[in-house]
Short mmCIF file of C-alpha atoms and ligand atoms in Angstrom, two decimals:
data_model
loop_
_atom_site.label_atom_id
_atom_site.label_comp_id
_atom_site.label_asym_id
_atom_site.label_seq_id
_atom_site.Cartn_x
_atom_site.Cartn_y
_atom_site.Cartn_z
CA MET A 1184 26.42 -3.34 13.57
CA THR A 1185 26.16 0.34 14.25
CA THR A 1186 23.45 2.02 16.22
CA THR A 1187 21.14 4.39 14.38
CA SER A 1188 18.80 7.14 15.48
CA ASP A 1189 16.52 4.42 16.85
CA PRO A 1190 18.00 1.86 19.29
CA THR A 1191 15.73 -0.95 18.01
CA VAL A 1192 17.18 -0.70 14.48
CA ARG A 1193 20.11 -3.02 13.79
CA ALA A 1194 22.04 -1.86 10.74
CA SER A 1195 25.59 -2.18 9.41
CA ASP A 1196 27.81 0.56 8.14
CA PRO A 1197 27.51 1.10 4.37
CA ASP A 1198 28.71 -2.02 2.51
CA ALA A 1199 30.59 -2.27 -0.81
CA TYR A 1200 27.49 -1.03 -2.66
CA GLY A 1201 27.11 1.92 -0.29
CA TYR A 1202 23.95 0.56 1.37
CA ARG A 1203 23.44 -0.45 4.98
CA GLN A 1204 22.46 -4.03 5.77
CA PHE A 1205 19.62 -4.51 8.23
CA SER A 1206 18.58 -7.32 10.53
CA LEU A 1207 15.32 -7.86 12.33
CA GLY A 1208 15.07 -10.96 14.52
CA GLY A 1209 16.36 -13.81 12.36
CA PHE A 1210 15.74 -11.93 9.11
CA GLY A 1211 18.55 -10.23 7.19
CA PHE A 1212 18.16 -7.60 4.46
CA ARG A 1213 20.74 -6.26 2.02
CA ARG A 1214 20.60 -4.60 -1.39
CA ASP A 1215 22.92 -4.44 -4.37
CA GLU A 1216 22.64 -2.70 -7.75
CA TYR A 1217 19.56 -4.64 -8.87
CA PHE A 1218 18.15 -6.73 -6.03
CA ALA A 1219 16.98 -6.91 -2.45
CA HIS A 1220 18.33 -10.05 -0.74
CA ILE A 1221 16.38 -11.39 2.21
CA SER A 1222 17.54 -14.24 4.42
CA TRP A 1223 16.05 -16.15 7.34
CA PRO A 1224 17.13 -19.27 9.25
CA THR A 1225 15.67 -21.74 6.71
CA GLY A 1226 16.20 -19.91 3.41
CA SER A 1227 16.77 -16.82 1.36
CA HIS A 1228 15.02 -14.90 -1.39
CA VAL A 1229 15.72 -12.26 -4.03
CA LEU A 1230 13.39 -9.52 -5.31
CA SER A 1231 13.99 -6.89 -7.95
CA ILE A 1232 14.84 -3.71 -6.01
CA ASP A 1233 12.17 -1.64 -7.77
CA ASP A 1234 9.44 -4.09 -6.72
CA PHE A 1235 10.86 -4.36 -3.22
CA LEU A 1236 11.04 -0.59 -2.64
CA ARG A 1237 7.55 0.00 -4.05
CA ALA A 1238 6.13 -2.62 -1.68
CA LEU A 1239 8.20 -1.41 1.28
CA GLN A 1240 7.01 2.13 0.61
CA ARG A 1241 3.36 1.07 0.89
CA ASP A 1242 3.95 -1.06 3.99
CA CYS A 1243 5.62 1.96 5.66
CA ALA A 1244 3.16 4.62 4.49
CA TRP A 1245 0.12 2.53 5.43
CA ASP A 1246 1.62 1.40 8.74
CA PHE A 1247 1.17 -2.27 7.69
CA PHE A 1248 -2.33 -1.72 6.28
CA TYR A 1249 -5.25 -4.11 6.82
CA GLY A 1250 -4.24 -7.77 7.11
CA THR A 1251 -1.50 -9.10 4.86
CA VAL A 1252 0.91 -7.15 2.67
CA ASN A 1253 2.59 -9.68 0.37
CA PHE A 1254 5.68 -8.18 -1.28
CA ASP A 1255 5.51 -11.16 -3.67
CA ASP A 1256 4.51 -14.83 -3.24
CA VAL A 1257 7.18 -15.42 -0.55
CA ILE A 1258 7.83 -12.33 1.62
CA GLY A 1259 5.39 -10.13 3.49
CA THR A 1260 3.83 -8.83 6.70
CA VAL A 1261 0.61 -9.48 8.61
CA ASN A 1262 -0.79 -6.65 10.69
CA HIS A 1263 -2.12 -7.66 14.10
CA TYR A 1264 -2.58 -4.01 15.10
CA GLY A 1265 0.03 -3.71 17.84
CA ASN A 1266 2.42 -6.33 16.57
CA VAL A 1267 3.32 -7.36 13.03
CA ASP A 1268 4.34 -10.76 11.64
CA LEU A 1269 7.20 -10.76 9.17
CA PHE A 1270 7.05 -13.97 7.15
CA ALA A 1271 8.80 -15.93 4.42
CA GLY A 1272 6.84 -18.63 2.60
CA ARG A 1273 4.05 -18.62 5.20
CA TYR A 1274 1.31 -18.11 2.59
CA ASN A 1275 2.97 -20.16 -0.14
CA ASP A 1276 1.77 -23.75 -0.48
CA SER A 1277 5.14 -25.10 -1.60
CA TYR A 1278 7.09 -23.55 1.25
CA ARG A 1279 4.45 -24.74 3.71
CA LYS A 1280 4.48 -28.33 2.45
CA ALA A 1281 8.27 -28.39 2.53
CA GLU A 1282 8.13 -26.86 6.03
CA LEU A 1283 10.54 -24.15 4.95
CA ASP A 1284 8.32 -21.23 5.89
CA HIS A 1285 9.38 -18.88 8.66
CA THR A 1286 7.46 -16.24 10.66
CA GLU A 1287 8.51 -13.87 13.43
CA SER A 1288 6.38 -11.37 15.28
CA PHE A 1289 7.59 -7.88 16.27
CA PRO A 1290 6.14 -4.98 18.23
CA THR A 1291 4.89 -2.57 15.56
CA PRO A 1292 7.32 0.25 16.51
CA ASP A 1293 10.37 -2.02 16.02
CA ILE A 1294 9.54 -3.28 12.54
CA ARG A 1295 8.20 0.19 11.60
CA GLU A 1296 11.51 1.89 12.40
CA THR A 1297 13.61 -0.79 10.69
CA PHE A 1298 11.46 -0.63 7.56
CA ARG A 1299 11.50 3.18 7.50
CA GLU A 1300 15.27 3.38 7.84
CA MET A 1301 15.75 0.69 5.19
CA LEU A 1302 13.39 2.49 2.78
CA ASP A 1303 15.20 5.77 3.28
CA ASP A 1304 18.69 4.28 2.99
CA TRP A 1305 17.92 2.12 -0.06
CA THR A 1306 15.98 4.70 -2.10
CA ASN A 1307 18.35 6.69 -4.29
CA MET A 1308 17.74 10.31 -5.19
CA THR A 1309 16.49 9.36 -8.68
CA PHE A 1310 13.69 7.02 -7.53
CA ASP A 1311 10.19 7.70 -6.23
CA PRO A 1312 8.54 4.44 -5.11
CA PHE A 1313 5.04 5.99 -5.17
CA ALA A 1314 5.32 7.33 -8.74
CA SER A 1315 4.22 5.38 -11.79
CA PRO A 1316 7.23 3.85 -13.59
CA ALA A 1317 6.70 6.39 -16.41
CA GLU A 1318 7.04 9.28 -13.96
CA THR A 1319 10.20 8.33 -12.10
CA GLU A 1320 13.75 7.35 -12.94
CA GLY A 1321 15.13 4.04 -11.75
CA PRO A 1322 16.32 2.77 -8.35
CA TRP A 1323 19.32 0.96 -9.82
CA GLY A 1324 23.01 1.05 -9.05
CA VAL A 1325 25.21 1.80 -6.11
CA LYS A 1326 24.13 4.24 -3.42
CA ASN A 1327 23.37 7.62 -4.94
CA GLY A 1328 21.83 10.08 -2.47
CA ASN A 1329 18.39 9.90 -0.89
CA ASN A 1330 14.81 10.86 -1.71
CA THR A 1331 13.64 11.43 1.85
CA ASP A 1332 10.90 13.92 0.90
CA ALA A 1333 9.30 11.33 -1.40
CA VAL A 1334 9.54 8.36 0.95
CA THR A 1335 8.20 10.31 3.95
CA ARG A 1336 5.25 11.95 2.13
CA ARG A 1337 2.43 12.78 4.49
CA ARG A 1338 -0.51 10.49 3.90
CA VAL A 1339 -3.78 12.26 3.12
CA ALA A 1340 -6.20 11.28 5.89
CA ALA A 1341 -9.25 13.47 6.31
CA GLU A 1342 -10.82 13.57 9.76
CA ARG A 1343 -14.25 14.32 8.31
CA MET A 1344 -13.97 15.19 4.62
CA VAL A 1345 -11.68 16.92 2.18
CA GLY A 1346 -12.74 20.56 1.87
CA VAL A 1347 -14.24 20.92 5.34
CA PRO A 1348 -12.69 23.95 7.10
CA GLY A 1349 -9.59 22.85 9.02
CA ASP A 1350 -9.53 19.43 7.33
CA GLU A 1351 -7.59 18.22 4.25
CA PRO A 1352 -7.56 21.03 1.64
CA ILE A 1353 -8.68 20.59 -1.96
CA ARG A 1354 -5.85 20.54 -4.52
CA THR A 1355 -4.81 23.42 -6.78
CA ASP A 1356 -2.36 24.07 -9.62
CA ALA A 1357 0.04 25.54 -7.08
CA THR A 1358 0.40 22.29 -5.14
CA HIS A 1359 -0.90 19.52 -7.43
CA PRO A 1360 -0.90 20.03 -11.22
CA VAL A 1361 -3.36 17.87 -13.17
CA ASN A 1362 -1.75 14.56 -14.13
CA ARG A 1363 -0.91 14.02 -17.82
CA MET A 1364 -3.43 11.16 -18.05
CA PHE A 1365 -6.30 13.18 -16.56
CA ALA A 1366 -6.01 16.28 -18.76
CA ASP A 1367 -9.65 15.78 -19.85
CA VAL A 1368 -11.11 15.77 -16.33
CA ALA A 1369 -13.38 18.75 -15.61
CA GLN A 1370 -11.99 21.04 -12.93
CA ASP A 1371 -15.11 22.91 -11.85
CA GLU A 1372 -16.05 22.70 -8.19
CA PRO A 1373 -19.58 22.55 -6.75
CA GLU A 1374 -21.13 25.78 -5.50
CA VAL A 1375 -21.92 25.47 -1.82
CA HIS A 1376 -24.33 28.00 -0.29
CA THR A 1377 -24.28 27.64 3.47
CA ASN A 1378 -26.69 29.17 5.92
CA PRO A 1379 -24.91 31.39 8.46
CA GLY A 1380 -23.61 29.33 11.36
CA PHE A 1381 -23.15 26.13 9.32
CA GLU A 1382 -19.93 27.08 7.51
CA ALA A 1383 -17.96 24.42 9.41
CA GLU A 1384 -20.52 21.72 8.76
CA VAL A 1385 -21.36 21.93 5.06
CA ALA A 1386 -18.82 21.36 2.29
CA GLY A 1387 -18.55 19.85 -1.14
CA PHE A 1388 -15.75 19.14 -3.60
CA SER A 1389 -15.21 17.43 -6.93
CA LEU A 1390 -13.64 14.04 -6.23
CA PHE A 1391 -12.76 13.64 -9.94
CA ALA A 1392 -10.89 16.96 -9.98
CA TYR A 1393 -9.20 16.04 -6.70
CA LEU A 1394 -8.03 12.66 -7.98
CA SER A 1395 -6.93 14.04 -11.34
CA ARG A 1396 -4.28 15.94 -9.35
CA SER A 1397 -2.86 12.96 -7.50
CA ASN A 1398 0.91 12.61 -8.02
CA VAL A 1399 1.12 9.09 -6.58
CA THR A 1400 -0.19 5.69 -7.65
CA TRP A 1401 -1.69 2.78 -5.72
CA ASN A 1402 -2.01 4.85 -2.54
CA PRO A 1403 -5.53 4.99 -1.10
CA SER A 1404 -6.05 8.16 0.92
CA VAL A 1405 -8.92 8.86 3.26
CA VAL A 1406 -11.12 11.60 1.78
CA SER A 1407 -14.24 11.12 3.92
CA VAL A 1408 -15.06 9.46 7.22
CA CYS A 1409 -18.38 8.42 8.71
CA LYS A 1410 -17.71 6.48 11.92
CA ASP A 1411 -15.84 3.35 10.67
CA SER A 1412 -16.78 3.93 7.03
CA LEU A 1413 -13.78 5.28 5.12
CA PHE A 1414 -13.78 6.38 1.48
CA CYS A 1415 -10.23 5.76 0.27
CA PRO A 1416 -9.92 6.68 -3.41
CA THR A 1417 -6.68 6.26 -5.30
CA THR A 1418 -5.23 6.64 -8.79
CA GLU A 1419 -3.79 3.53 -10.37
CA GLU A 1420 -1.18 3.06 -13.09
CA TYR A 1421 0.89 -0.07 -13.86
CA ILE A 1422 0.74 -2.77 -11.12
CA LEU A 1423 -0.32 -2.64 -7.46
CA PRO A 1424 3.12 -3.11 -5.87
CA ILE A 1425 1.81 -5.44 -3.18
CA ILE A 1426 -0.50 -8.43 -3.23
CA HIS A 1427 -2.99 -7.51 -0.55
CA GLY A 1428 -4.41 -10.26 1.68
CA ASN A 1429 -7.65 -8.95 3.15
CA ASP A 1430 -8.68 -9.37 6.78
CA ARG A 1431 -12.14 -7.91 6.09
CA VAL A 1432 -14.41 -7.31 3.13
CA GLU A 1433 -13.62 -4.25 1.04
CA TRP A 1434 -15.66 -2.67 -1.75
CA PHE A 1435 -14.23 -1.32 -4.99
CA ILE A 1436 -16.00 1.26 -7.13
CA GLN A 1437 -14.24 1.84 -10.45
CA LEU A 1438 -14.57 5.57 -11.07
CA SER A 1439 -12.79 5.73 -14.42
CA ASP A 1440 -11.04 3.58 -17.02
CA GLU A 1441 -10.17 -0.07 -16.29
CA ILE A 1442 -8.34 -2.28 -13.79
CA ARG A 1443 -7.76 -6.01 -14.09
CA TRP A 1444 -7.56 -7.89 -10.80
CA ASN A 1445 -6.04 -11.25 -10.04
CA VAL A 1446 -7.91 -12.66 -7.05
CA ASP A 1447 -6.34 -15.65 -5.28
CA ASP A 1448 -6.87 -17.61 -2.09
CA ARG A 1449 -5.39 -15.56 0.75
CA ASP A 1450 -3.62 -18.44 2.47
CA THR A 1451 -2.48 -20.73 -0.37
CA GLY A 1452 -2.28 -18.37 -3.33
CA ALA A 1453 -4.45 -20.70 -5.46
CA GLN A 1454 -6.23 -18.77 -8.22
CA ARG A 1455 -9.85 -17.85 -7.51
CA ALA A 1456 -10.93 -15.24 -10.02
CA LYS A 1457 -9.94 -12.70 -12.63
CA VAL A 1458 -11.99 -9.54 -12.35
CA ILE A 1459 -12.09 -6.85 -15.03
CA MET A 1460 -13.53 -3.62 -13.67
CA ARG A 1461 -14.57 -0.80 -15.99
CA ALA A 1462 -15.83 2.67 -15.11
CA GLY A 1463 -19.02 2.32 -13.05
CA ASP A 1464 -18.40 -1.29 -11.99
CA VAL A 1465 -18.71 -2.17 -8.30
CA ALA A 1466 -17.14 -5.23 -6.69
CA ALA A 1467 -16.80 -6.57 -3.17
CA MET A 1468 -13.55 -8.35 -2.38
CA PRO A 1469 -14.13 -11.11 0.21
CA ALA A 1470 -12.22 -11.26 3.48
CA ASP A 1471 -10.36 -14.48 2.59
CA ILE A 1472 -8.61 -13.47 -0.63
CA ARG A 1473 -5.43 -11.79 -1.81
CA HIS A 1474 -5.55 -9.51 -4.82
CA GLN A 1475 -3.35 -7.51 -7.17
CA GLY A 1476 -4.51 -4.97 -9.77
CA PHE A 1477 -3.18 -3.97 -13.20
CA SER A 1478 -4.04 -0.65 -14.86
CA THR A 1479 -2.59 0.51 -18.19
CA LYS A 1480 -4.33 3.87 -18.46
CA ARG A 1481 -4.11 5.73 -15.14
CA SER A 1482 -7.49 5.11 -13.55
CA MET A 1483 -9.51 6.22 -10.54
CA LEU A 1484 -10.61 3.64 -7.98
CA LEU A 1485 -12.66 4.19 -4.84
CA VAL A 1486 -11.75 1.69 -2.12
CA TRP A 1487 -14.42 1.61 0.59
CA GLU A 1488 -13.08 0.29 3.89
CA ASN A 1489 -14.79 -0.71 7.12
CA ASN A 1490 -12.19 0.44 9.63
CA SER A 1491 -13.75 -1.28 12.66
CA PRO A 1492 -11.00 -2.81 14.82
CA ASP A 1493 -13.41 -5.60 15.80
CA LEU A 1494 -13.72 -7.12 12.33
CA PRO A 1495 -10.75 -9.55 12.22
CA ALA A 1496 -11.79 -11.15 15.52
CA LEU A 1497 -15.48 -11.27 14.52
CA ILE A 1498 -14.59 -12.99 11.25
CA ALA A 1499 -12.20 -15.42 12.98
CA ALA A 1500 -14.95 -16.31 15.47
CA GLY A 1501 -17.43 -16.89 12.65
CA ARG A 1502 -19.61 -14.01 13.87
CA ALA A 1503 -19.10 -11.91 10.74
CA PRO A 1504 -19.06 -13.38 7.22
CA GLN A 1505 -16.10 -13.51 4.82
CA TYR A 1506 -18.34 -12.16 2.06
CA PRO A 1507 -20.19 -8.86 1.97
CA VAL A 1508 -23.83 -9.52 1.25
CA ASP A 1509 -26.54 -12.18 0.93
CA PHE A 1510 -28.94 -11.84 -1.99
C1 LIG B 463 -6.26 -3.05 -1.89
O1 LIG B 463 -5.51 -3.87 -1.43
O2 LIG B 463 -7.46 -3.24 -1.76
C2 LIG B 463 -5.74 -1.86 -2.59
C3 LIG B 463 -4.54 -1.33 -2.20
C4 LIG B 463 -4.06 -0.22 -2.87
C5 LIG B 463 -4.78 0.32 -3.91
C6 LIG B 463 -5.98 -0.23 -4.28
C7 LIG B 463 -6.46 -1.32 -3.63
O3 LIG B 463 -4.30 1.37 -4.55
FE1 LIG B 464 -7.24 -5.10 -0.61
#
């Protein structure tokens, strides 16, 4: 084991494939030309390296997100907002019944740094884990450079709203060309006439034009904030690289095109629903599910999050419901 820039990260020197091997508690991680290999005291698991890096990229960029980030039906993380569980088989009925599941909890900074260094070391110069498969080359083969700029992209997170002076800027041809699949999206912006003195308070922008210029997929970014209410739109193509286990209700508003969702029980993985969302459809995903979306044509989805830190405890105590609304 060599030390790295961060003393909590345990990593080897480059192995025969040119990649460093990482360990975190009892978990071991290594990659070869095609696969990520993960081991723990009671078992081991293999994922295709493209799937693994796409999932790892989201877990890093979203700082472990809300609730559970399943890389697949075996491996994943649970965010406890201060510490993070890394698990194998914990939310898989077969592993649970065979008592082969394994979970360890880490202070968030430790797992964050290990994951970030692994993502950077294992992502070759040809691969962008946030890009749609049609817009990146592959991750395959022995170590071949890095793509640090791509894997450390700044996450868009407005403090108030995109377009407000001093906040996240709107996108232009110079920084964000219109995506090939959104060539038909109108690019005109609203006219905003502000009374003197209110220039910092009044703003407007075209969300469709903004999203048509997104160069990443399956990456909700915060475009407006009202207390704990976050509008997190995203553009979707191919498959959501994680299976998200909610720890709160979230609303989906399909802004364009179509996404198919598999919705399963959060804890066992048993199937609960298939949801087909077309432009204009609105759905609420309950707090006790996991879900994964599929989108052929690049589509626009608005994810509406309640960012209150109190929600997981309120739901666990039965003081807030798992579902969004009573009719
Ligand atoms: C979700 O888990 O709700 C989610 C995550 C990423 C997306 C869309 C939805 O791009
Ligand atoms: Fe979700």
